[in-house]
């Protein structure tokens, strides 16, 4: 078995295989075009790799993508963490340990080639056993959701955030306290918005009137997820009293304007319980459960606690 970094041609070939799992009703040619458009966005262009595990006869046994992100181990400064995504084994190759073999080789490769590598993370939609064998540990996966509300998203906030200004919100959010954090890039936030643009166009759906809101020093950034009818809060910073409620209220009205049923937030930016929200443990339905495999001996799985949706892949 050998770990191979895919060329653009190999990536297009692999889209043909993954179409079965992720293409849904989208025809193959359209799926390949939208995957190519997503890969062509500046953020993946700077940090994305598709990895193939090839068998001795050259056949692809399994594959995954990685995205390099910035992370911070307190006291040791900045480094990198790698998010693994789109793990895929074709049906006839499953349950033979290929994913475990791929991830073990990837961990060894990253450790050997990046002296600043701190962790590998992923968001699992499948039984956690799939990743445990390669050393990944699950982290808390709570989410709260709120029904969309009719009304003007500008009500109760100082301004709505145009999509080309999402980086203002990111710059205003302080680094989380704690021994370890993975920090989203401004281009990564725009990659979520690029997904929104692509699917709005593909499905002929309206887009939310803004990508976030500000109230005083509090910020929220969001993106539509049309497949599940949600407006996902990518990042929320609400240092003052009432800010979280006002920002979520604005998001609920933006969701309604875009024909989305609800707003979902992963990290609770509000100290007190949130009476209007429905609390959900994503672990129960295996929905984007964060898992981490430390690479630096100084990083412990339990140190990864600040996990906003902006980091999801
Ligand atoms: C999930 C998937 C990638 C697993 O690939 P695979 O090559 O079969 O995985 P492996 O054989 O390496 O399995 C690793 C471990 O997970 C277990 N496992 C694999 N599939 C499992 C399943 N569906 N349910 C429970 N355990 C499973 C294996 O038994 C093995 O455990 P072990 O090491 O204790 O024996 C594959 O089923 C797939 O491509 N599914 C469709 C796409 C998808 O959902 N990708 C994941 C997105 S998060």
PDB file of N, CA and C in Angstrom, residues 166 169-170 173 183-184 189 219-222 232-237 306 308-310:
ATOM      1  N   UNK A 166     -16.841  39.784   5.918  1.00  0.00           N
ATOM      2  CA  UNK A 166     -16.843  38.792   7.006  1.00  0.00           C
ATOM      3  C   UNK A 166     -15.541  38.845   7.807  1.00  0.00           C
ATOM      4  N   UNK A 169     -15.526  40.705  11.134  1.00  0.00           N
ATOM      5  CA  UNK A 169     -16.026  39.979  12.307  1.00  0.00           C
ATOM      6  C   UNK A 169     -14.925  39.094  12.880  1.00  0.00           C
ATOM      7  N   UNK A 170     -14.236  38.385  11.999  1.00  0.00           N
ATOM      8  CA  UNK A 170     -13.186  37.471  12.459  1.00  0.00           C
ATOM      9  C   UNK A 170     -12.108  38.250  13.217  1.00  0.00           C
ATOM     10  N   UNK A 173     -13.012  39.071  16.866  1.00  0.00           N
ATOM     11  CA  UNK A 173     -13.226  37.989  17.843  1.00  0.00           C
ATOM     12  C   UNK A 173     -11.891  37.662  18.517  1.00  0.00           C
ATOM     13  N   UNK A 183      -7.882  27.921  14.668  1.00  0.00           N
ATOM     14  CA  UNK A 183      -8.428  29.238  14.362  1.00  0.00           C
ATOM     15  C   UNK A 183      -8.777  29.311  12.877  1.00  0.00           C
ATOM     16  N   UNK A 184     -10.036  29.684  12.529  1.00  0.00           N
ATOM     17  CA  UNK A 184     -10.389  29.744  11.099  1.00  0.00           C
ATOM     18  C   UNK A 184      -9.745  30.949  10.403  1.00  0.00           C
ATOM     19  N   UNK A 189     -13.836  31.308   6.021  1.00  0.00           N
ATOM     20  CA  UNK A 189     -15.219  31.805   6.194  1.00  0.00           C
ATOM     21  C   UNK A 189     -15.815  32.037   4.803  1.00  0.00           C
ATOM     22  N   UNK A 219     -20.479  40.067  17.516  1.00  0.00           N
ATOM     23  CA  UNK A 219     -20.563  39.732  16.092  1.00  0.00           C
ATOM     24  C   UNK A 219     -21.141  38.339  15.895  1.00  0.00           C
ATOM     25  N   UNK A 220     -21.839  38.175  14.794  1.00  0.00           N
ATOM     26  CA  UNK A 220     -22.236  36.832  14.351  1.00  0.00           C
ATOM     27  C   UNK A 220     -21.974  36.753  12.853  1.00  0.00           C
ATOM     28  N   UNK A 221     -21.468  35.612  12.413  1.00  0.00           N
ATOM     29  CA  UNK A 221     -21.275  35.348  10.979  1.00  0.00           C
ATOM     30  C   UNK A 221     -22.015  34.058  10.666  1.00  0.00           C
ATOM     31  N   UNK A 222     -22.751  34.040   9.539  1.00  0.00           N
ATOM     32  CA  UNK A 222     -23.538  32.845   9.227  1.00  0.00           C
ATOM     33  C   UNK A 222     -23.466  32.501   7.744  1.00  0.00           C
ATOM     34  N   UNK A 232     -26.503  28.338   9.384  1.00  0.00           N
ATOM     35  CA  UNK A 232     -25.510  27.918  10.368  1.00  0.00           C
ATOM     36  C   UNK A 232     -24.740  29.134  10.862  1.00  0.00           C
ATOM     37  N   UNK A 233     -24.708  29.321  12.175  1.00  0.00           N
ATOM     38  CA  UNK A 233     -23.876  30.391  12.733  1.00  0.00           C
ATOM     39  C   UNK A 233     -22.436  29.883  12.744  1.00  0.00           C
ATOM     40  N   UNK A 234     -21.604  30.482  11.919  1.00  0.00           N
ATOM     41  CA  UNK A 234     -20.223  30.009  11.778  1.00  0.00           C
ATOM     42  C   UNK A 234     -19.373  30.443  12.964  1.00  0.00           C
ATOM     43  N   UNK A 235     -19.674  31.636  13.445  1.00  0.00           N
ATOM     44  CA  UNK A 235     -18.850  32.254  14.493  1.00  0.00           C
ATOM     45  C   UNK A 235     -19.752  33.219  15.251  1.00  0.00           C
ATOM     46  N   UNK A 236     -19.716  33.181  16.571  1.00  0.00           N
ATOM     47  CA  UNK A 236     -20.487  34.147  17.366  1.00  0.00           C
ATOM     48  C   UNK A 236     -19.588  34.651  18.486  1.00  0.00           C
ATOM     49  N   UNK A 237     -19.555  35.956  18.649  1.00  0.00           N
ATOM     50  CA  UNK A 237     -18.839  36.551  19.777  1.00  0.00           C
ATOM     51  C   UNK A 237     -19.796  37.556  20.400  1.00  0.00           C
ATOM     52  N   UNK A 306     -13.002  24.867  21.912  1.00  0.00           N
ATOM     53  CA  UNK A 306     -13.628  25.949  21.138  1.00  0.00           C
ATOM     54  C   UNK A 306     -13.732  25.443  19.702  1.00  0.00           C
ATOM     55  N   UNK A 308     -16.101  26.207  16.761  1.00  0.00           N
ATOM     56  CA  UNK A 308     -17.211  26.840  16.047  1.00  0.00           C
ATOM     57  C   UNK A 308     -17.451  26.157  14.703  1.00  0.00           C
ATOM     58  N   UNK A 309     -18.637  26.343  14.181  1.00  0.00           N
ATOM     59  CA  UNK A 309     -19.003  25.743  12.895  1.00  0.00           C
ATOM     60  C   UNK A 309     -18.068  26.203  11.765  1.00  0.00           C
ATOM     61  N   UNK A 310     -17.452  27.385  11.936  1.00  0.00           N
ATOM     62  CA  UNK A 310     -16.521  27.882  10.909  1.00  0.00           C
ATOM     63  C   UNK A 310     -15.431  26.860  10.607  1.00  0.00           C
TER      64      UNK A 310
END
